[in-house]
PDB file of C-alpha atoms in Angstrom:
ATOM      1  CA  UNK A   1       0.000   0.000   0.000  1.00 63.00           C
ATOM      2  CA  UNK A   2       0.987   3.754  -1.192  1.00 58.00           C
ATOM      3  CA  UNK A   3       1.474   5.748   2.376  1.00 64.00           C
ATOM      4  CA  UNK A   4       1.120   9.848   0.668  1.00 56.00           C
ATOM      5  CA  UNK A   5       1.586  12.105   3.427  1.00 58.00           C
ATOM      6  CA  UNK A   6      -0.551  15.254   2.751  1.00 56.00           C
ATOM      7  CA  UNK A   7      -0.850  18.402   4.045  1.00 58.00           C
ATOM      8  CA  UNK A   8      -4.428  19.997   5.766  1.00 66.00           C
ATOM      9  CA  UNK A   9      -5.449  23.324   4.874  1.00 71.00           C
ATOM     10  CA  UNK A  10      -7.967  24.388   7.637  1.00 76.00           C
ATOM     11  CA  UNK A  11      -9.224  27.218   5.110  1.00 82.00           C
ATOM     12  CA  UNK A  12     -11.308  25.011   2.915  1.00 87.00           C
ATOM     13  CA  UNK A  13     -14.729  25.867   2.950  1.00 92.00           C
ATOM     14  CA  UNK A  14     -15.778  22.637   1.041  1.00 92.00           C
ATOM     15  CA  UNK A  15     -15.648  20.810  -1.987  1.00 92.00           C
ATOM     16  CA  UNK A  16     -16.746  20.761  -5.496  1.00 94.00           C
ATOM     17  CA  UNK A  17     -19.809  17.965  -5.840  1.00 94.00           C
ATOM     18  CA  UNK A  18     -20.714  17.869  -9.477  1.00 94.00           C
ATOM     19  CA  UNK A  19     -19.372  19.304 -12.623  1.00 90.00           C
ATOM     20  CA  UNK A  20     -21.801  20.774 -15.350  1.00 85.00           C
ATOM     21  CA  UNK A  21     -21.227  19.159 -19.157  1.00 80.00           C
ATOM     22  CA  UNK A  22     -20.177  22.611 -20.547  1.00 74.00           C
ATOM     23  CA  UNK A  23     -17.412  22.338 -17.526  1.00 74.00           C
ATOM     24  CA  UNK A  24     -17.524  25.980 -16.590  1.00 88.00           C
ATOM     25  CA  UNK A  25     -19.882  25.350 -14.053  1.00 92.00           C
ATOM     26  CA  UNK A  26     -20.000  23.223 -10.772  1.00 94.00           C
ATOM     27  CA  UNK A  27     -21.607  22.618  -8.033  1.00 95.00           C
ATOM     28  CA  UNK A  28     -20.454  22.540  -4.411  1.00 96.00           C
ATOM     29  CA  UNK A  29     -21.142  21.960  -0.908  1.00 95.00           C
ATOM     30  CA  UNK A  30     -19.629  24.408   1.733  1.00 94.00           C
ATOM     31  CA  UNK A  31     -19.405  24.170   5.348  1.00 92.00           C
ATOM     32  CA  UNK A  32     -21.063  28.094   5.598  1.00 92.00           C
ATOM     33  CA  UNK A  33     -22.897  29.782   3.334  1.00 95.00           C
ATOM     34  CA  UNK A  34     -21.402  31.404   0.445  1.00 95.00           C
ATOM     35  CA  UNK A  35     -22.662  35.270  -0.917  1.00 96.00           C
ATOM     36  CA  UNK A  36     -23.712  35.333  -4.454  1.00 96.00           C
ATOM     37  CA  UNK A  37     -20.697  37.141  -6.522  1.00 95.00           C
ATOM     38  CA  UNK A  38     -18.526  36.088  -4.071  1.00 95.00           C
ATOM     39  CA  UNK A  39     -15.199  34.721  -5.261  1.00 95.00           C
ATOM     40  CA  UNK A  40     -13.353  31.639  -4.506  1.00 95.00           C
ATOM     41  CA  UNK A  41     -10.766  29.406  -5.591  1.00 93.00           C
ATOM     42  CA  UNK A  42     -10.734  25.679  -6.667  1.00 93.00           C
ATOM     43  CA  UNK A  43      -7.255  23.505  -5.461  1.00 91.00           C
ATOM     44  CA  UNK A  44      -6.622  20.331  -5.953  1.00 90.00           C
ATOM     45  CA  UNK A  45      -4.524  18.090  -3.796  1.00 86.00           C
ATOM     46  CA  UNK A  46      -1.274  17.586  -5.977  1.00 88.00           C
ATOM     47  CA  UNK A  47       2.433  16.511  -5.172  1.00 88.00           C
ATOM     48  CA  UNK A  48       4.847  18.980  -4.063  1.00 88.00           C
ATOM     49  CA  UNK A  49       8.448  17.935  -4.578  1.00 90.00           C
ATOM     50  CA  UNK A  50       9.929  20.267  -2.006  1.00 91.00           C
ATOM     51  CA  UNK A  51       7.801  19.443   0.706  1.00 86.00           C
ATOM     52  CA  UNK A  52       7.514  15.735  -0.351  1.00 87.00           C
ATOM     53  CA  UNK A  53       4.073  15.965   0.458  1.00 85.00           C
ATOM     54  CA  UNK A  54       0.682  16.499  -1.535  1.00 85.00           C
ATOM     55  CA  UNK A  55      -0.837  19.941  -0.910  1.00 85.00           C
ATOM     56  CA  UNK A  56      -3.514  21.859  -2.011  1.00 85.00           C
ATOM     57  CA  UNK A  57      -2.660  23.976  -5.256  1.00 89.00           C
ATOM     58  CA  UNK A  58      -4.534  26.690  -6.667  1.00 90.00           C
ATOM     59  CA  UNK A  59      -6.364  25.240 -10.073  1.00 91.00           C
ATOM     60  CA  UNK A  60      -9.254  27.709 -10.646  1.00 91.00           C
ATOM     61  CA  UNK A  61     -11.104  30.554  -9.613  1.00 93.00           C
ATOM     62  CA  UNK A  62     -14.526  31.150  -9.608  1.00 94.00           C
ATOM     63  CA  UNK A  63     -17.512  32.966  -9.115  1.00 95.00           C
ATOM     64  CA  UNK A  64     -20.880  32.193  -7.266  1.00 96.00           C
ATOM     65  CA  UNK A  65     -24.135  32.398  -8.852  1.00 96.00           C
ATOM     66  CA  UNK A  66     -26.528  30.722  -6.831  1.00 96.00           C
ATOM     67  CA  UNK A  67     -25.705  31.714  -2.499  1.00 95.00           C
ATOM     68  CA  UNK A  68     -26.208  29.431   0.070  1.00 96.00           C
ATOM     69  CA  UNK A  69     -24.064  25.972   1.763  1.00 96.00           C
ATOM     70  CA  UNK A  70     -24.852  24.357  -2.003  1.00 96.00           C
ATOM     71  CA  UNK A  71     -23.640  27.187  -4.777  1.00 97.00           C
ATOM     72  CA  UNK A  72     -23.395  27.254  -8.375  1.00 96.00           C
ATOM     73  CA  UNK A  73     -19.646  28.183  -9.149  1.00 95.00           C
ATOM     74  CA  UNK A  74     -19.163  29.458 -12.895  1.00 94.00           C
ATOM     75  CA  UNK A  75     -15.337  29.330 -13.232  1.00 92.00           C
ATOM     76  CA  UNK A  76     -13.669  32.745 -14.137  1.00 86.00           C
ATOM     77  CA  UNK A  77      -9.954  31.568 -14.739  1.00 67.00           C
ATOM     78  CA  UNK A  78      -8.763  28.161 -15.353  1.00 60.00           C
ATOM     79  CA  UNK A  79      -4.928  27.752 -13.464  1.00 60.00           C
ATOM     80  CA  UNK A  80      -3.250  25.026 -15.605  1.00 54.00           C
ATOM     81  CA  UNK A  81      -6.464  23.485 -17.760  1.00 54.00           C
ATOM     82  CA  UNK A  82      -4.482  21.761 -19.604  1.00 48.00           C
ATOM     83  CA  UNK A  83      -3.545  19.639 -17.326  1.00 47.00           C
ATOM     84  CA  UNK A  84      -6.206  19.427 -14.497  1.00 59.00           C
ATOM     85  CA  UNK A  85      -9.568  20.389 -14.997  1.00 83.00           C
ATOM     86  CA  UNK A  86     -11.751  20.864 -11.675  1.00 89.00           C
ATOM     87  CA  UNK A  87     -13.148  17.559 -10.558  1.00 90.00           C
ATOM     88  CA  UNK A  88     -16.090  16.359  -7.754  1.00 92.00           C
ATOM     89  CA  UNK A  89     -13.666  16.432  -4.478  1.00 91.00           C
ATOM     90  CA  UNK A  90     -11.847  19.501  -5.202  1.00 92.00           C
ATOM     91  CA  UNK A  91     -11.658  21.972  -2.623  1.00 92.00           C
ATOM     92  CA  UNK A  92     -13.495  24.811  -2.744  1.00 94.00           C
ATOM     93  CA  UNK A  93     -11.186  27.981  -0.774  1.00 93.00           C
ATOM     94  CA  UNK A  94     -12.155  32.042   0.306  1.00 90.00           C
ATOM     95  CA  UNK A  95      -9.921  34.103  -1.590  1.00 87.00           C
ATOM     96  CA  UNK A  96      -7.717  35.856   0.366  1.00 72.00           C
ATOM     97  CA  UNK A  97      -8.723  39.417   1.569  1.00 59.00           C
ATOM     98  CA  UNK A  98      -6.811  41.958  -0.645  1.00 49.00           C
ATOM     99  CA  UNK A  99      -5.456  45.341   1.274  1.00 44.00           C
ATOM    100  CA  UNK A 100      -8.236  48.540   0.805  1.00 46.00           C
ATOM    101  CA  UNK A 101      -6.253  50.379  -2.088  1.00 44.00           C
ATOM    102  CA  UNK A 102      -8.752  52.979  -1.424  1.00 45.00           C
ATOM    103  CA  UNK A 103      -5.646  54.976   0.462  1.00 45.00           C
ATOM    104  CA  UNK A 104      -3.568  55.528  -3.090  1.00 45.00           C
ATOM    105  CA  UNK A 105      -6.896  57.985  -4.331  1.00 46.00           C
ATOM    106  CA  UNK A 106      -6.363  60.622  -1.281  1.00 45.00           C
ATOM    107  CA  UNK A 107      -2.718  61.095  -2.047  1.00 43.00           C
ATOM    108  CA  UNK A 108      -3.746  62.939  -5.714  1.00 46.00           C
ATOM    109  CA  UNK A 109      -3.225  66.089  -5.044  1.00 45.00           C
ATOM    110  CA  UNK A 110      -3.985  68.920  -7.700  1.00 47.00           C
ATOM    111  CA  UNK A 111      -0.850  71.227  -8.420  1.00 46.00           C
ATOM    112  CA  UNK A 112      -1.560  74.868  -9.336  1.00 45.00           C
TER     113      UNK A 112
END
Protein backbone atom coordinates (compact mmCIF):
# COMPACT_ATOMS: atom_id res chain seq x y z
CA UNK A 1 0.00 0.00 0.00
CA UNK A 2 0.99 3.75 -1.19
CA UNK A 3 1.47 5.75 2.38
CA UNK A 4 1.12 9.85 0.67
CA UNK A 5 1.59 12.10 3.43
CA UNK A 6 -0.55 15.25 2.75
CA UNK A 7 -0.85 18.40 4.05
CA UNK A 8 -4.43 20.00 5.77
CA UNK A 9 -5.45 23.32 4.87
CA UNK A 10 -7.97 24.39 7.64
CA UNK A 11 -9.22 27.22 5.11
CA UNK A 12 -11.31 25.01 2.91
CA UNK A 13 -14.73 25.87 2.95
CA UNK A 14 -15.78 22.64 1.04
CA UNK A 15 -15.65 20.81 -1.99
CA UNK A 16 -16.75 20.76 -5.50
CA UNK A 17 -19.81 17.97 -5.84
CA UNK A 18 -20.71 17.87 -9.48
CA UNK A 19 -19.37 19.30 -12.62
CA UNK A 20 -21.80 20.77 -15.35
CA UNK A 21 -21.23 19.16 -19.16
CA UNK A 22 -20.18 22.61 -20.55
CA UNK A 23 -17.41 22.34 -17.53
CA UNK A 24 -17.52 25.98 -16.59
CA UNK A 25 -19.88 25.35 -14.05
CA UNK A 26 -20.00 23.22 -10.77
CA UNK A 27 -21.61 22.62 -8.03
CA UNK A 28 -20.45 22.54 -4.41
CA UNK A 29 -21.14 21.96 -0.91
CA UNK A 30 -19.63 24.41 1.73
CA UNK A 31 -19.40 24.17 5.35
CA UNK A 32 -21.06 28.09 5.60
CA UNK A 33 -22.90 29.78 3.33
CA UNK A 34 -21.40 31.40 0.45
CA UNK A 35 -22.66 35.27 -0.92
CA UNK A 36 -23.71 35.33 -4.45
CA UNK A 37 -20.70 37.14 -6.52
CA UNK A 38 -18.53 36.09 -4.07
CA UNK A 39 -15.20 34.72 -5.26
CA UNK A 40 -13.35 31.64 -4.51
CA UNK A 41 -10.77 29.41 -5.59
CA UNK A 42 -10.73 25.68 -6.67
CA UNK A 43 -7.25 23.50 -5.46
CA UNK A 44 -6.62 20.33 -5.95
CA UNK A 45 -4.52 18.09 -3.80
CA UNK A 46 -1.27 17.59 -5.98
CA UNK A 47 2.43 16.51 -5.17
CA UNK A 48 4.85 18.98 -4.06
CA UNK A 49 8.45 17.93 -4.58
CA UNK A 50 9.93 20.27 -2.01
CA UNK A 51 7.80 19.44 0.71
CA UNK A 52 7.51 15.73 -0.35
CA UNK A 53 4.07 15.97 0.46
CA UNK A 54 0.68 16.50 -1.53
CA UNK A 55 -0.84 19.94 -0.91
CA UNK A 56 -3.51 21.86 -2.01
CA UNK A 57 -2.66 23.98 -5.26
CA UNK A 58 -4.53 26.69 -6.67
CA UNK A 59 -6.36 25.24 -10.07
CA UNK A 60 -9.25 27.71 -10.65
CA UNK A 61 -11.10 30.55 -9.61
CA UNK A 62 -14.53 31.15 -9.61
CA UNK A 63 -17.51 32.97 -9.11
CA UNK A 64 -20.88 32.19 -7.27
CA UNK A 65 -24.14 32.40 -8.85
CA UNK A 66 -26.53 30.72 -6.83
CA UNK A 67 -25.71 31.71 -2.50
CA UNK A 68 -26.21 29.43 0.07
CA UNK A 69 -24.06 25.97 1.76
CA UNK A 70 -24.85 24.36 -2.00
CA UNK A 71 -23.64 27.19 -4.78
CA UNK A 72 -23.39 27.25 -8.38
CA UNK A 73 -19.65 28.18 -9.15
CA UNK A 74 -19.16 29.46 -12.89
CA UNK A 75 -15.34 29.33 -13.23
CA UNK A 76 -13.67 32.75 -14.14
CA UNK A 77 -9.95 31.57 -14.74
CA UNK A 78 -8.76 28.16 -15.35
CA UNK A 79 -4.93 27.75 -13.46
CA UNK A 80 -3.25 25.03 -15.60
CA UNK A 81 -6.46 23.48 -17.76
CA UNK A 82 -4.48 21.76 -19.60
CA UNK A 83 -3.55 19.64 -17.33
CA UNK A 84 -6.21 19.43 -14.50
CA UNK A 85 -9.57 20.39 -15.00
CA UNK A 86 -11.75 20.86 -11.67
CA UNK A 87 -13.15 17.56 -10.56
CA UNK A 88 -16.09 16.36 -7.75
CA UNK A 89 -13.67 16.43 -4.48
CA UNK A 90 -11.85 19.50 -5.20
CA UNK A 91 -11.66 21.97 -2.62
CA UNK A 92 -13.49 24.81 -2.74
CA UNK A 93 -11.19 27.98 -0.77
CA UNK A 94 -12.16 32.04 0.31
CA UNK A 95 -9.92 34.10 -1.59
CA UNK A 96 -7.72 35.86 0.37
CA UNK A 97 -8.72 39.42 1.57
CA UNK A 98 -6.81 41.96 -0.64
CA UNK A 99 -5.46 45.34 1.27
CA UNK A 100 -8.24 48.54 0.80
CA UNK A 101 -6.25 50.38 -2.09
CA UNK A 102 -8.75 52.98 -1.42
CA UNK A 103 -5.65 54.98 0.46
CA UNK A 104 -3.57 55.53 -3.09
CA UNK A 105 -6.90 57.98 -4.33
CA UNK A 106 -6.36 60.62 -1.28
CA UNK A 107 -2.72 61.09 -2.05
CA UNK A 108 -3.75 62.94 -5.71
CA UNK A 109 -3.23 66.09 -5.04
CA UNK A 110 -3.98 68.92 -7.70
CA UNK A 111 -0.85 71.23 -8.42
CA UNK A 112 -1.56 74.87 -9.34
Amino acid sequence: MLDLPMVDDPARLGNVTKKAADMQIVYAKTSQSLEFGAKVIIKKMLWDENNQALEPKVIAEATVLTPGRFPTLALTEDKDSSTWGVMPGDGVYATAEEPDSGAADDSVTAHE
